[in-house]
PDB file of C-alpha atoms in Angstrom:
ATOM      1  CA  MET A   1     139.325 113.729 154.079  1.00  0.00           C
ATOM      2  CA  SER A   2     142.546 111.838 154.207  1.00  0.00           C
ATOM      3  CA  LEU A   3     145.196 112.940 156.640  1.00  0.00           C
ATOM      4  CA  THR A   4     147.539 115.528 154.829  1.00  0.00           C
ATOM      5  CA  PHE A   5     151.176 116.213 155.797  1.00  0.00           C
ATOM      6  CA  LEU A   6     150.130 119.783 156.619  1.00  0.00           C
ATOM      7  CA  GLU A   7     147.427 118.551 159.119  1.00  0.00           C
ATOM      8  CA  ALA A   8     149.464 115.787 160.435  1.00  0.00           C
ATOM      9  CA  GLY A   9     152.267 118.273 161.288  1.00  0.00           C
ATOM     10  CA  LEU A  10     150.052 120.581 162.770  1.00  0.00           C
ATOM     11  CA  LEU A  11     148.140 117.977 164.897  1.00  0.00           C
ATOM     12  CA  GLY A  12     151.768 116.768 165.947  1.00  0.00           C
ATOM     13  CA  LEU A  13     152.835 120.513 166.904  1.00  0.00           C
ATOM     14  CA  VAL A  14     149.550 120.923 168.977  1.00  0.00           C
ATOM     15  CA  LEU A  15     150.060 117.569 170.807  1.00  0.00           C
ATOM     16  CA  VAL A  16     153.766 118.065 171.457  1.00  0.00           C
ATOM     17  CA  CYS A  17     153.142 121.565 172.767  1.00  0.00           C
ATOM     18  CA  GLY A  18     150.286 120.337 174.915  1.00  0.00           C
ATOM     19  CA  LEU A  19     152.493 117.610 176.337  1.00  0.00           C
ATOM     20  CA  THR A  20     155.317 120.040 177.005  1.00  0.00           C
ATOM     21  CA  THR A  21     152.968 122.464 178.834  1.00  0.00           C
ATOM     22  CA  ALA A  22     151.844 119.625 181.071  1.00  0.00           C
ATOM     23  CA  LEU A  23     155.397 118.361 181.809  1.00  0.00           C
ATOM     24  CA  LEU A  24     157.496 121.452 182.211  1.00  0.00           C
ATOM     25  CA  LYS A  25     157.873 122.352 185.944  1.00  0.00           C
ATOM     26  CA  ASP A  26     158.772 125.950 185.417  1.00  0.00           C
ATOM     27  CA  VAL A  27     155.517 128.198 185.165  1.00  0.00           C
ATOM     28  CA  LEU A  28     157.105 130.688 182.726  1.00  0.00           C
ATOM     29  CA  SER A  29     158.139 127.740 180.320  1.00  0.00           C
ATOM     30  CA  ALA A  30     154.707 126.264 180.545  1.00  0.00           C
ATOM     31  CA  ILE A  31     153.045 129.682 179.678  1.00  0.00           C
ATOM     32  CA  ILE A  32     155.374 129.964 176.587  1.00  0.00           C
ATOM     33  CA  ALA A  33     154.589 126.332 175.537  1.00  0.00           C
ATOM     34  CA  PHE A  34     150.993 126.901 176.080  1.00  0.00           C
ATOM     35  CA  ALA A  35     151.244 130.274 173.655  1.00  0.00           C
ATOM     36  CA  ALA A  36     152.862 127.976 171.007  1.00  0.00           C
ATOM     37  CA  TYR A  37     149.985 125.541 171.576  1.00  0.00           C
ATOM     38  CA  SER A  38     147.413 128.183 171.040  1.00  0.00           C
ATOM     39  CA  LEU A  39     149.205 129.293 167.834  1.00  0.00           C
ATOM     40  CA  GLY A  40     149.162 125.748 166.551  1.00  0.00           C
ATOM     41  CA  MET A  41     145.497 125.500 167.259  1.00  0.00           C
ATOM     42  CA  ALA A  42     144.861 128.821 165.413  1.00  0.00           C
ATOM     43  CA  MET A  43     146.651 127.385 162.417  1.00  0.00           C
ATOM     44  CA  LEU A  44     144.700 124.043 162.647  1.00  0.00           C
ATOM     45  CA  TRP A  45     141.471 126.224 162.511  1.00  0.00           C
ATOM     46  CA  VAL A  46     142.529 127.766 159.253  1.00  0.00           C
ATOM     47  CA  VAL A  47     143.120 124.333 157.831  1.00  0.00           C
ATOM     48  CA  LEU A  48     139.535 123.254 158.947  1.00  0.00           C
ATOM     49  CA  ARG A  49     138.078 126.404 157.238  1.00  0.00           C
ATOM     50  CA  ALA A  50     137.135 128.079 160.314  1.00  0.00           C
ATOM     51  CA  PRO A  51     138.894 131.486 159.832  1.00  0.00           C
ATOM     52  CA  ASP A  52     136.669 133.490 162.283  1.00  0.00           C
ATOM     53  CA  VAL A  53     137.771 130.928 165.113  1.00  0.00           C
ATOM     54  CA  ALA A  54     141.177 131.183 163.942  1.00  0.00           C
ATOM     55  CA  LEU A  55     141.362 135.058 164.371  1.00  0.00           C
ATOM     56  CA  THR A  56     139.835 134.751 167.702  1.00  0.00           C
ATOM     57  CA  GLU A  57     142.034 131.946 168.870  1.00  0.00           C
ATOM     58  CA  ALA A  58     145.226 133.967 167.729  1.00  0.00           C
ATOM     59  CA  ALA A  59     144.055 137.118 169.305  1.00  0.00           C
ATOM     60  CA  ILE A  60     142.380 135.763 172.564  1.00  0.00           C
ATOM     61  CA  GLY A  61     143.933 132.300 173.162  1.00  0.00           C
ATOM     62  CA  ALA A  62     147.639 133.107 172.231  1.00  0.00           C
ATOM     63  CA  GLY A  63     147.450 136.858 172.911  1.00  0.00           C
ATOM     64  CA  VAL A  64     145.231 137.943 175.782  1.00  0.00           C
ATOM     65  CA  MET A  65     145.384 134.599 177.674  1.00  0.00           C
ATOM     66  CA  SER A  66     149.396 134.601 177.639  1.00  0.00           C
ATOM     67  CA  LEU A  67     149.187 138.157 178.658  1.00  0.00           C
ATOM     68  CA  LEU A  68     146.810 137.358 181.695  1.00  0.00           C
ATOM     69  CA  LEU A  69     149.014 134.422 182.588  1.00  0.00           C
ATOM     70  CA  LEU A  70     152.222 136.435 182.454  1.00  0.00           C
ATOM     71  CA  LEU A  71     150.594 139.327 184.488  1.00  0.00           C
ATOM     72  CA  THR A  72     149.590 136.743 187.306  1.00  0.00           C
ATOM     73  CA  ILE A  73     153.190 135.272 187.700  1.00  0.00           C
ATOM     74  CA  ALA A  74     154.384 138.936 187.567  1.00  0.00           C
ATOM     75  CA  ARG A  75     152.111 139.824 190.552  1.00  0.00           C
ATOM     76  CA  THR A  76     152.728 136.562 192.402  1.00  0.00           C
ATOM     77  CA  VAL A  77     155.579 134.263 192.196  1.00  0.00           C
ATOM     78  CA  ARG A  78     157.541 132.067 189.726  1.00  0.00           C
ATOM     79  CA  PRO A  79     158.851 129.314 191.947  1.00  0.00           C
ATOM     80  CA  SER A  80     162.171 128.021 191.156  1.00  0.00           C
ATOM     81  CA  HIS A  81     162.674 124.290 191.051  1.00  0.00           C
ATOM     82  CA  LYS A  82     165.678 121.894 190.850  1.00  0.00           C
ATOM     83  CA  ALA A  83     163.750 119.514 188.653  1.00  0.00           C
ATOM     84  CA  PHE A  84     163.188 120.421 184.955  1.00  0.00           C
ATOM     85  CA  THR A  85     160.136 118.279 184.322  1.00  0.00           C
ATOM     86  CA  GLU A  86     157.225 117.288 186.441  1.00  0.00           C
ATOM     87  CA  SER A  87     157.355 113.949 188.121  1.00  0.00           C
ATOM     88  CA  ILE A  88     154.687 111.740 186.746  1.00  0.00           C
ATOM     89  CA  ARG A  89     152.487 109.927 189.317  1.00  0.00           C
ATOM     90  CA  LEU A  90     151.269 106.581 188.118  1.00  0.00           C
ATOM     91  CA  ARG A  91     147.893 106.725 190.112  1.00  0.00           C
ATOM     92  CA  THR A  92     146.804 109.925 188.327  1.00  0.00           C
ATOM     93  CA  ALA A  93     148.081 108.726 185.096  1.00  0.00           C
ATOM     94  CA  GLY A  94     146.083 105.567 185.458  1.00  0.00           C
ATOM     95  CA  VAL A  95     142.735 107.552 186.255  1.00  0.00           C
ATOM     96  CA  VAL A  96     143.443 109.773 183.264  1.00  0.00           C
ATOM     97  CA  GLY A  97     144.311 106.721 181.059  1.00  0.00           C
ATOM     98  CA  ALA A  98     141.072 105.148 181.918  1.00  0.00           C
ATOM     99  CA  PHE A  99     139.216 108.403 181.175  1.00  0.00           C
ATOM    100  CA  VAL A 100     141.036 108.571 177.763  1.00  0.00           C
ATOM    101  CA  LEU A 101     140.212 104.958 177.030  1.00  0.00           C
ATOM    102  CA  VAL A 102     136.475 105.455 177.765  1.00  0.00           C
ATOM    103  CA  LEU A 103     136.317 108.476 175.784  1.00  0.00           C
ATOM    104  CA  GLY A 104     138.331 106.690 172.901  1.00  0.00           C
ATOM    105  CA  THR A 105     135.709 103.953 172.684  1.00  0.00           C
ATOM    106  CA  THR A 106     133.251 106.541 171.240  1.00  0.00           C
ATOM    107  CA  ILE A 107     135.523 107.372 168.290  1.00  0.00           C
ATOM    108  CA  PRO A 108     134.517 104.564 165.939  1.00  0.00           C
ATOM    109  CA  SER A 109     130.906 105.638 166.356  1.00  0.00           C
ATOM    110  CA  LEU A 110     131.584 109.117 165.100  1.00  0.00           C
ATOM    111  CA  PRO A 111     131.296 109.996 161.397  1.00  0.00           C
ATOM    112  CA  ALA A 112     134.456 110.039 159.348  1.00  0.00           C
ATOM    113  CA  ILE A 113     136.083 113.653 159.166  1.00  0.00           C
ATOM    114  CA  GLY A 114     134.696 115.701 156.318  1.00  0.00           C
ATOM    115  CA  SER A 115     131.989 113.149 155.550  1.00  0.00           C
ATOM    116  CA  PRO A 116     129.040 115.154 153.817  1.00  0.00           C
ATOM    117  CA  ARG A 117     126.587 112.864 155.453  1.00  0.00           C
ATOM    118  CA  ALA A 118     127.773 113.606 158.844  1.00  0.00           C
ATOM    119  CA  SER A 119     124.760 114.636 161.216  1.00  0.00           C
ATOM    120  CA  VAL A 120     126.039 118.186 161.689  1.00  0.00           C
ATOM    121  CA  ILE A 121     126.302 118.954 158.053  1.00  0.00           C
ATOM    122  CA  ASP A 122     123.282 116.992 156.722  1.00  0.00           C
ATOM    123  CA  TYR A 123     120.875 118.708 159.183  1.00  0.00           C
ATOM    124  CA  ARG A 124     118.110 121.259 158.474  1.00  0.00           C
ATOM    125  CA  VAL A 125     119.431 123.900 160.796  1.00  0.00           C
ATOM    126  CA  THR A 126     122.722 124.090 158.877  1.00  0.00           C
ATOM    127  CA  GLU A 127     121.102 123.836 155.545  1.00  0.00           C
ATOM    128  CA  TYR A 128     118.748 126.584 156.598  1.00  0.00           C
ATOM    129  CA  TYR A 129     121.444 129.007 157.728  1.00  0.00           C
ATOM    130  CA  LEU A 130     123.502 128.388 154.533  1.00  0.00           C
ATOM    131  CA  ALA A 131     120.489 128.741 152.288  1.00  0.00           C
ATOM    132  CA  ASN A 132     118.815 131.854 153.774  1.00  0.00           C
ATOM    133  CA  ALA A 133     121.578 133.776 155.744  1.00  0.00           C
ATOM    134  CA  TYR A 134     122.322 136.144 153.001  1.00  0.00           C
ATOM    135  CA  ALA A 135     118.655 136.696 151.747  1.00  0.00           C
ATOM    136  CA  GLN A 136     117.702 137.293 155.198  1.00  0.00           C
ATOM    137  CA  THR A 137     120.509 139.340 156.885  1.00  0.00           C
ATOM    138  CA  GLU A 138     122.567 140.576 153.856  1.00  0.00           C
ATOM    139  CA  VAL A 139     125.693 139.569 155.542  1.00  0.00           C
ATOM    140  CA  LYS A 140     127.972 137.448 153.348  1.00  0.00           C
ATOM    141  CA  ASN A 141     129.800 135.728 156.351  1.00  0.00           C
ATOM    142  CA  ALA A 142     127.396 133.168 157.527  1.00  0.00           C
ATOM    143  CA  VAL A 143     129.311 132.841 160.927  1.00  0.00           C
ATOM    144  CA  THR A 144     128.660 136.625 161.501  1.00  0.00           C
ATOM    145  CA  ALA A 145     125.086 136.305 160.416  1.00  0.00           C
ATOM    146  CA  VAL A 146     124.355 133.438 162.771  1.00  0.00           C
ATOM    147  CA  LEU A 147     126.400 135.120 165.682  1.00  0.00           C
ATOM    148  CA  ALA A 148     124.767 138.552 165.457  1.00  0.00           C
ATOM    149  CA  ALA A 149     121.364 137.714 163.883  1.00  0.00           C
ATOM    150  CA  TYR A 150     119.981 134.281 164.499  1.00  0.00           C
ATOM    151  CA  ARG A 151     121.721 133.664 167.701  1.00  0.00           C
ATOM    152  CA  GLY A 152     122.006 137.231 168.883  1.00  0.00           C
ATOM    153  CA  PHE A 153     120.660 136.439 172.233  1.00  0.00           C
ATOM    154  CA  ASP A 154     123.373 134.023 172.812  1.00  0.00           C
ATOM    155  CA  THR A 155     125.816 136.724 172.018  1.00  0.00           C
ATOM    156  CA  LEU A 156     124.018 139.042 174.434  1.00  0.00           C
ATOM    157  CA  GLY A 157     124.449 136.342 177.024  1.00  0.00           C
ATOM    158  CA  GLU A 158     128.186 136.050 176.164  1.00  0.00           C
ATOM    159  CA  ALA A 159     128.574 139.779 176.697  1.00  0.00           C
ATOM    160  CA  THR A 160     126.821 139.480 180.017  1.00  0.00           C
ATOM    161  CA  VAL A 161     129.264 136.792 181.095  1.00  0.00           C
ATOM    162  CA  VAL A 162     132.363 139.029 180.060  1.00  0.00           C
ATOM    163  CA  PHE A 163     130.668 141.926 181.986  1.00  0.00           C
ATOM    164  CA  ALA A 164     130.141 139.803 184.989  1.00  0.00           C
ATOM    165  CA  ALA A 165     133.705 138.379 184.806  1.00  0.00           C
ATOM    166  CA  GLY A 166     135.097 141.963 184.508  1.00  0.00           C
ATOM    167  CA  ILE A 167     133.152 142.968 187.630  1.00  0.00           C
ATOM    168  CA  ALA A 168     134.212 139.828 189.485  1.00  0.00           C
ATOM    169  CA  VAL A 169     137.838 140.468 188.791  1.00  0.00           C
ATOM    170  CA  LEU A 170     137.431 144.042 189.981  1.00  0.00           C
ATOM    171  CA  VAL A 171     135.841 142.874 193.269  1.00  0.00           C
ATOM    172  CA  VAL A 172     138.228 140.071 193.964  1.00  0.00           C
ATOM    173  CA  LEU A 173     141.286 142.302 193.289  1.00  0.00           C
ATOM    174  CA  ARG A 174     140.107 145.371 195.323  1.00  0.00           C
ATOM    175  CA  LYS A 175     142.028 145.288 198.560  1.00  0.00           C
ATOM    176  CA  GLU A 176     139.530 146.707 201.014  1.00  0.00           C
ATOM    177  CA  GLY A 177     136.384 145.132 199.389  1.00  0.00           C
ATOM    178  CA  PHE A 178     133.162 146.872 199.053  1.00  0.00           C
ATOM    179  CA  THR A 179     132.194 148.751 202.226  1.00  0.00           C
TER     180      THR A 179
ATOM    181  CA  MET B   1     143.193  98.278 155.668  1.00  0.00           C
ATOM    182  CA  SER B   2     143.008  97.207 159.282  1.00  0.00           C
ATOM    183  CA  ALA B   3     140.395  98.829 161.643  1.00  0.00           C
ATOM    184  CA  VAL B   4     142.935 100.634 163.608  1.00  0.00           C
ATOM    185  CA  THR B   5     144.636 102.181 160.578  1.00  0.00           C
ATOM    186  CA  ASP B   6     141.290 103.079 159.231  1.00  0.00           C
ATOM    187  CA  LEU B   7     140.382 104.806 162.302  1.00  0.00           C
ATOM    188  CA  LEU B   8     143.649 106.582 162.514  1.00  0.00           C
ATOM    189  CA  LEU B   9     143.161 107.864 159.002  1.00  0.00           C
ATOM    190  CA  THR B  10     139.537 108.949 159.141  1.00  0.00           C
ATOM    191  CA  ARG B  11     139.067 110.212 162.616  1.00  0.00           C
ATOM    192  CA  TYR B  12     142.586 111.463 163.581  1.00  0.00           C
ATOM    193  CA  ASN B  13     141.213 114.860 164.943  1.00  0.00           C
ATOM    194  CA  TYR B  14     138.976 112.954 167.413  1.00  0.00           C
ATOM    195  CA  LEU B  15     141.825 110.977 168.594  1.00  0.00           C
ATOM    196  CA  ALA B  16     143.728 114.267 169.217  1.00  0.00           C
ATOM    197  CA  VAL B  17     140.482 115.532 171.121  1.00  0.00           C
ATOM    198  CA  VAL B  18     140.687 112.686 173.512  1.00  0.00           C
ATOM    199  CA  VAL B  19     144.383 113.027 174.066  1.00  0.00           C
ATOM    200  CA  LEU B  20     144.163 116.620 174.671  1.00  0.00           C
ATOM    201  CA  SER B  21     141.372 116.121 177.191  1.00  0.00           C
ATOM    202  CA  GLY B  22     143.515 113.611 178.964  1.00  0.00           C
ATOM    203  CA  ILE B  23     146.428 116.135 178.987  1.00  0.00           C
ATOM    204  CA  GLY B  24     144.266 118.958 180.362  1.00  0.00           C
ATOM    205  CA  MET B  25     142.717 116.523 182.974  1.00  0.00           C
ATOM    206  CA  TYR B  26     146.138 115.386 184.104  1.00  0.00           C
ATOM    207  CA  MET B  27     147.328 119.045 184.505  1.00  0.00           C
ATOM    208  CA  MET B  28     144.274 119.896 186.558  1.00  0.00           C
ATOM    209  CA  ILE B  29     144.627 116.866 188.851  1.00  0.00           C
ATOM    210  CA  GLU B  30     148.273 116.529 189.291  1.00  0.00           C
ATOM    211  CA  ASN B  31     150.043 119.936 188.857  1.00  0.00           C
ATOM    212  CA  HIS B  32     150.641 121.467 192.151  1.00  0.00           C
ATOM    213  CA  ASN B  33     151.004 125.130 190.873  1.00  0.00           C
ATOM    214  CA  LEU B  34     147.619 126.861 190.655  1.00  0.00           C
ATOM    215  CA  VAL B  35     148.523 128.769 187.543  1.00  0.00           C
ATOM    216  CA  LYS B  36     149.412 125.509 185.711  1.00  0.00           C
ATOM    217  CA  LYS B  37     145.979 124.102 186.822  1.00  0.00           C
ATOM    218  CA  VAL B  38     144.327 126.961 185.100  1.00  0.00           C
ATOM    219  CA  ILE B  39     146.344 126.265 182.033  1.00  0.00           C
ATOM    220  CA  GLY B  40     145.366 122.643 182.288  1.00  0.00           C
ATOM    221  CA  MET B  41     141.700 123.756 182.165  1.00  0.00           C
ATOM    222  CA  ASN B  42     142.313 125.767 178.893  1.00  0.00           C
ATOM    223  CA  VAL B  43     144.188 122.724 177.224  1.00  0.00           C
ATOM    224  CA  PHE B  44     140.938 120.642 178.064  1.00  0.00           C
ATOM    225  CA  GLN B  45     138.672 123.395 176.612  1.00  0.00           C
ATOM    226  CA  THR B  46     140.756 123.734 173.336  1.00  0.00           C
ATOM    227  CA  GLY B  47     140.461 119.875 172.918  1.00  0.00           C
ATOM    228  CA  ILE B  48     136.596 120.229 173.018  1.00  0.00           C
ATOM    229  CA  PHE B  49     136.827 123.330 170.574  1.00  0.00           C
ATOM    230  CA  LEU B  50     138.679 120.833 168.149  1.00  0.00           C
ATOM    231  CA  PHE B  51     135.833 118.337 168.522  1.00  0.00           C
ATOM    232  CA  PHE B  52     133.196 120.907 167.393  1.00  0.00           C
ATOM    233  CA  ILE B  53     135.150 122.565 164.552  1.00  0.00           C
ATOM    234  CA  THR B  54     136.060 119.025 163.191  1.00  0.00           C
ATOM    235  CA  MET B  55     132.333 118.087 163.239  1.00  0.00           C
ATOM    236  CA  ALA B  56     131.621 121.207 161.174  1.00  0.00           C
ATOM    237  CA  TYR B  57     134.221 120.330 158.450  1.00  0.00           C
ATOM    238  CA  VAL B  58     133.273 118.989 154.943  1.00  0.00           C
ATOM    239  CA  ASP B  59     135.439 117.696 152.305  1.00  0.00           C
ATOM    240  CA  GLY B  60     136.386 120.222 149.816  1.00  0.00           C
ATOM    241  CA  ALA B  61     134.104 122.799 151.368  1.00  0.00           C
ATOM    242  CA  GLY B  62     135.177 126.531 151.633  1.00  0.00           C
ATOM    243  CA  PRO B  63     134.622 128.742 154.716  1.00  0.00           C
ATOM    244  CA  ALA B  64     131.002 129.977 155.159  1.00  0.00           C
ATOM    245  CA  ILE B  65     131.327 133.123 153.180  1.00  0.00           C
ATOM    246  CA  LEU B  66     128.229 133.006 151.014  1.00  0.00           C
ATOM    247  CA  GLU B  67     127.759 134.126 147.323  1.00  0.00           C
ATOM    248  CA  SER B  68     125.444 137.072 147.007  1.00  0.00           C
ATOM    249  CA  GLY B  69     123.150 135.393 144.616  1.00  0.00           C
ATOM    250  CA  GLY B  70     122.915 132.139 146.451  1.00  0.00           C
ATOM    251  CA  GLY B  71     124.279 128.819 145.366  1.00  0.00           C
ATOM    252  CA  GLY B  72     127.967 128.165 145.582  1.00  0.00           C
ATOM    253  CA  GLY B  73     129.265 125.845 148.096  1.00  0.00           C
ATOM    254  CA  PRO B  74     129.815 123.352 149.544  1.00  0.00           C
ATOM    255  CA  TYR B  75     130.343 125.232 152.750  1.00  0.00           C
ATOM    256  CA  VAL B  76     131.360 124.157 156.294  1.00  0.00           C
ATOM    257  CA  SER B  77     128.578 124.441 158.761  1.00  0.00           C
ATOM    258  CA  PRO B  78     128.596 127.871 160.435  1.00  0.00           C
ATOM    259  CA  LEU B  79     126.762 126.901 163.753  1.00  0.00           C
ATOM    260  CA  PRO B  80     129.516 125.051 165.504  1.00  0.00           C
ATOM    261  CA  HIS B  81     131.921 127.915 164.618  1.00  0.00           C
ATOM    262  CA  VAL B  82     129.640 130.344 166.346  1.00  0.00           C
ATOM    263  CA  LEU B  83     129.286 128.281 169.361  1.00  0.00           C
ATOM    264  CA  ILE B  84     133.110 127.882 169.645  1.00  0.00           C
ATOM    265  CA  LEU B  85     133.568 131.577 169.283  1.00  0.00           C
ATOM    266  CA  THR B  86     131.264 132.249 172.109  1.00  0.00           C
ATOM    267  CA  ALA B  87     133.017 129.383 174.107  1.00  0.00           C
ATOM    268  CA  ILE B  88     136.490 130.940 173.565  1.00  0.00           C
ATOM    269  CA  VAL B  89     135.334 134.484 174.914  1.00  0.00           C
ATOM    270  CA  VAL B  90     133.596 132.785 178.003  1.00  0.00           C
ATOM    271  CA  GLY B  91     136.761 130.608 178.443  1.00  0.00           C
ATOM    272  CA  VAL B  92     138.978 133.768 178.655  1.00  0.00           C
ATOM    273  CA  SER B  93     136.443 135.287 181.096  1.00  0.00           C
ATOM    274  CA  LEU B  94     136.592 132.232 183.264  1.00  0.00           C
ATOM    275  CA  THR B  95     140.458 132.266 183.233  1.00  0.00           C
ATOM    276  CA  ALA B  96     140.546 135.910 184.156  1.00  0.00           C
ATOM    277  CA  VAL B  97     138.417 135.366 187.179  1.00  0.00           C
ATOM    278  CA  ALA B  98     140.397 132.300 188.157  1.00  0.00           C
ATOM    279  CA  LEU B  99     143.660 134.270 187.917  1.00  0.00           C
ATOM    280  CA  ALA B 100     142.365 137.035 189.752  1.00  0.00           C
ATOM    281  CA  LEU B 101     141.359 134.593 192.698  1.00  0.00           C
ATOM    282  CA  ILE B 102     144.964 133.120 192.254  1.00  0.00           C
ATOM    283  CA  VAL B 103     146.429 136.600 192.792  1.00  0.00           C
ATOM    284  CA  ARG B 104     144.345 137.107 195.856  1.00  0.00           C
ATOM    285  CA  ILE B 105     145.208 133.750 197.279  1.00  0.00           C
ATOM    286  CA  TYR B 106     148.915 134.610 196.875  1.00  0.00           C
ATOM    287  CA  ALA B 107     148.268 137.988 198.717  1.00  0.00           C
ATOM    288  CA  GLU B 108     146.512 136.150 201.545  1.00  0.00           C
ATOM    289  CA  TYR B 109     148.681 132.962 201.919  1.00  0.00           C
ATOM    290  CA  GLY B 110     152.062 133.737 200.176  1.00  0.00           C
ATOM    291  CA  THR B 111     152.068 130.549 198.181  1.00  0.00           C
ATOM    292  CA  LEU B 112     150.584 129.008 194.954  1.00  0.00           C
ATOM    293  CA  ASP B 113     151.378 125.507 195.701  1.00  0.00           C
ATOM    294  CA  GLU B 114     148.434 123.318 196.302  1.00  0.00           C
ATOM    295  CA  GLU B 115     150.025 121.309 199.137  1.00  0.00           C
ATOM    296  CA  VAL B 116     151.565 124.116 201.056  1.00  0.00           C
ATOM    297  CA  LEU B 117     148.296 126.084 200.823  1.00  0.00           C
ATOM    298  CA  ARG B 118     146.467 123.051 202.306  1.00  0.00           C
ATOM    299  CA  GLU B 119     148.948 122.876 205.293  1.00  0.00           C
ATOM    300  CA  VAL B 120     148.705 126.707 205.644  1.00  0.00           C
ATOM    301  CA  ILE B 121     144.896 126.656 205.802  1.00  0.00           C
ATOM    302  CA  HIS B 122     144.848 123.931 208.349  1.00  0.00           C
ATOM    303  CA  GLU B 123     147.254 125.494 210.793  1.00  0.00           C
TER     304      GLU B 123
END
């Protein structure tokens, strides 16, 4: 697919919000910038035809995550700074730059975006799901069919992780601990 | 068309993936506030999500809502979407635990700044 204005704008929004999040010194401002970043991501998922991911991102990424972060600074502290932005340390920037360059060298070997012959698309697992999901599960949404039926154990594992995280949060925040 | 322009026009999302990973990594290393480190981890994660969802995309395809009689299409690949749905929820669980630990650290040491925390612990 060629780069459309809509997608270029959304990518720009996401990158600018990400950079703003990194550079703002004030934690509350960074959280707000991060919420905008998540919202941009949710819109990008819609453009990339992933409505399920977009809904989850908007509800969890922009909603629950911002709420958790805000609750954290409400219970702890929002340090006040004289400086508006973070000062950039060249050594770290160099390390991250090297990391980005090394990752960037892999880009030319990736398939072009939207190519029907890309390995993920032109692969028998994808083809099997798309051809058989409705006949076997009677669920029209292939994502739901894969999530709940074909990869149900993955989803069970995910539920286990959420449960374990809930218990961990309770244990950590309990003042006396288990006695 | 030169190679670089071609790269920019056909693989732009992957460039964004790389840049977002870089931003997330920088935040995790360099920002002194623990809450901002956690935000950085989330930026890194979303960068990887973008990689997966871009991989699933096909030109002119619709979302993977199937026709009841079979046929139709082309559709985007549903499998990466499922993996990312799981990853988003796991990421939130991870963030919740990290933030709970941060609240506990503040209750114990009275600071969220990495450098100050290191000094307080060494005393």
